[in-house]
Amino acid sequence: IMRLVDTDPDPGVRLAAIEAVGLLGFADDADISAAALRLGQIVDSVGGITRLRAIQAIARFGTKAEPAIKFLTAAPASDPS
């Protein structure tokens, strides 16, 4: 699913993949950390509904989403909207 988040040319597919990552999760903590980090990078680089869905997916990981914290705190501070 993470491959679709990064590579699919259709923004709707990428958005659905982000939602699926949060809903389905991962069995392995290392995979959760990697996904949280990538979703954090998405939060930091895009806006709108994609940012919202990435934040929601990160929230579903709970405390295992620690790699994303720096992105969650930096984005609001630097976003002019």
PDB file of C-alpha atoms in Angstrom:
ATOM      1  CA  ILE A   1       0.000   0.000   0.000  1.00  0.00           C
ATOM      2  CA  MET A   2       2.822   2.415   0.798  1.00  0.00           C
ATOM      3  CA  ARG A   3       4.102   1.996  -2.758  1.00  0.00           C
ATOM      4  CA  LEU A   4       0.780   3.389  -4.024  1.00  0.00           C
ATOM      5  CA  VAL A   5       1.092   6.332  -1.645  1.00  0.00           C
ATOM      6  CA  ASP A   6       4.399   7.262  -3.250  1.00  0.00           C
ATOM      7  CA  THR A   7       4.077   6.264  -6.890  1.00  0.00           C
ATOM      8  CA  ASP A   8       0.530   6.132  -8.204  1.00  0.00           C
ATOM      9  CA  PRO A   9      -0.086   8.935 -10.716  1.00  0.00           C
ATOM     10  CA  ASP A  10      -3.747   9.282  -9.670  1.00  0.00           C
ATOM     11  CA  PRO A  11      -4.151  11.568  -6.638  1.00  0.00           C
ATOM     12  CA  GLY A  12      -7.382   9.777  -5.712  1.00  0.00           C
ATOM     13  CA  VAL A  13      -5.572   6.457  -5.516  1.00  0.00           C
ATOM     14  CA  ARG A  14      -2.807   8.003  -3.413  1.00  0.00           C
ATOM     15  CA  LEU A  15      -5.409   9.477  -1.052  1.00  0.00           C
ATOM     16  CA  ALA A  16      -7.237   6.143  -0.752  1.00  0.00           C
ATOM     17  CA  ALA A  17      -3.918   4.401  -0.069  1.00  0.00           C
ATOM     18  CA  ILE A  18      -3.125   6.852   2.740  1.00  0.00           C
ATOM     19  CA  GLU A  19      -6.528   6.151   4.292  1.00  0.00           C
ATOM     20  CA  ALA A  20      -6.036   2.392   3.907  1.00  0.00           C
ATOM     21  CA  VAL A  21      -2.652   2.538   5.645  1.00  0.00           C
ATOM     22  CA  GLY A  22      -4.297   4.095   8.685  1.00  0.00           C
ATOM     23  CA  LEU A  23      -7.243   1.736   8.693  1.00  0.00           C
ATOM     24  CA  LEU A  24      -5.375  -1.500   8.042  1.00  0.00           C
ATOM     25  CA  GLY A  25      -2.172  -0.738   9.916  1.00  0.00           C
ATOM     26  CA  PHE A  26       0.807  -3.076  10.043  1.00  0.00           C
ATOM     27  CA  ALA A  27       1.700  -6.106  12.142  1.00  0.00           C
ATOM     28  CA  ASP A  28       5.372  -5.195  12.484  1.00  0.00           C
ATOM     29  CA  ASP A  29       6.466  -2.206  14.578  1.00  0.00           C
ATOM     30  CA  ALA A  30       9.279  -1.436  12.119  1.00  0.00           C
ATOM     31  CA  ASP A  31       6.719  -1.163   9.308  1.00  0.00           C
ATOM     32  CA  ILE A  32       4.580   1.140  11.449  1.00  0.00           C
ATOM     33  CA  SER A  33       7.578   3.369  12.142  1.00  0.00           C
ATOM     34  CA  ALA A  34       8.510   3.496   8.462  1.00  0.00           C
ATOM     35  CA  ALA A  35       4.928   4.295   7.432  1.00  0.00           C
ATOM     36  CA  ALA A  36       4.607   6.957  10.138  1.00  0.00           C
ATOM     37  CA  LEU A  37       7.830   8.568   8.958  1.00  0.00           C
ATOM     38  CA  ARG A  38       6.675   8.601   5.325  1.00  0.00           C
ATOM     39  CA  LEU A  39       3.235   9.930   6.267  1.00  0.00           C
ATOM     40  CA  GLY A  40       4.948  12.615   8.334  1.00  0.00           C
ATOM     41  CA  GLN A  41       6.932  13.633   5.284  1.00  0.00           C
ATOM     42  CA  ILE A  42       3.667  13.887   3.368  1.00  0.00           C
ATOM     43  CA  VAL A  43       2.232  16.126   6.095  1.00  0.00           C
ATOM     44  CA  ASP A  44       5.281  18.325   5.736  1.00  0.00           C
ATOM     45  CA  SER A  45       5.153  18.564   1.942  1.00  0.00           C
ATOM     46  CA  VAL A  46       1.499  18.798   0.876  1.00  0.00           C
ATOM     47  CA  GLY A  47      -1.646  20.478   2.078  1.00  0.00           C
ATOM     48  CA  GLY A  48      -5.374  20.115   1.982  1.00  0.00           C
ATOM     49  CA  ILE A  49      -7.170  16.814   2.221  1.00  0.00           C
ATOM     50  CA  THR A  50      -3.985  14.820   1.652  1.00  0.00           C
ATOM     51  CA  ARG A  51      -2.380  16.380   4.719  1.00  0.00           C
ATOM     52  CA  LEU A  52      -5.525  15.765   6.747  1.00  0.00           C
ATOM     53  CA  ARG A  53      -5.729  12.090   5.747  1.00  0.00           C
ATOM     54  CA  ALA A  54      -2.024  11.579   6.495  1.00  0.00           C
ATOM     55  CA  ILE A  55      -2.467  13.087   9.964  1.00  0.00           C
ATOM     56  CA  GLN A  56      -5.491  10.868  10.598  1.00  0.00           C
ATOM     57  CA  ALA A  57      -3.550   7.780   9.501  1.00  0.00           C
ATOM     58  CA  ILE A  58      -0.655   8.721  11.786  1.00  0.00           C
ATOM     59  CA  ALA A  59      -3.062   9.180  14.697  1.00  0.00           C
ATOM     60  CA  ARG A  60      -4.335   5.627  14.260  1.00  0.00           C
ATOM     61  CA  PHE A  61      -0.808   4.311  14.905  1.00  0.00           C
ATOM     62  CA  GLY A  62      -0.888   5.776  18.406  1.00  0.00           C
ATOM     63  CA  THR A  63       2.393   5.894  20.292  1.00  0.00           C
ATOM     64  CA  LYS A  64       4.111   3.837  17.603  1.00  0.00           C
ATOM     65  CA  ALA A  65       3.953   6.881  15.320  1.00  0.00           C
ATOM     66  CA  GLU A  66       6.753   8.665  17.165  1.00  0.00           C
ATOM     67  CA  PRO A  67       8.881   9.140  13.991  1.00  0.00           C
ATOM     68  CA  ALA A  68       6.164  11.467  12.646  1.00  0.00           C
ATOM     69  CA  ILE A  69       5.996  13.821  15.625  1.00  0.00           C
ATOM     70  CA  LYS A  70       8.537  16.306  14.281  1.00  0.00           C
ATOM     71  CA  PHE A  71       6.472  16.677  11.100  1.00  0.00           C
ATOM     72  CA  LEU A  72       3.204  17.113  12.983  1.00  0.00           C
ATOM     73  CA  THR A  73       4.559  19.933  15.084  1.00  0.00           C
ATOM     74  CA  ALA A  74       6.494  21.681  12.306  1.00  0.00           C
ATOM     75  CA  ALA A  75       3.746  21.807   9.665  1.00  0.00           C
ATOM     76  CA  PRO A  76       1.262  23.976  11.603  1.00  0.00           C
ATOM     77  CA  ALA A  77       4.003  26.377  12.611  1.00  0.00           C
ATOM     78  CA  SER A  78       5.181  26.924   9.044  1.00  0.00           C
ATOM     79  CA  ASP A  79       1.844  26.745   7.198  1.00  0.00           C
ATOM     80  CA  PRO A  80       0.533  30.219   6.387  1.00  0.00           C
ATOM     81  CA  SER A  81      -3.071  29.045   5.838  1.00  0.00           C
TER      82      SER A  81
END
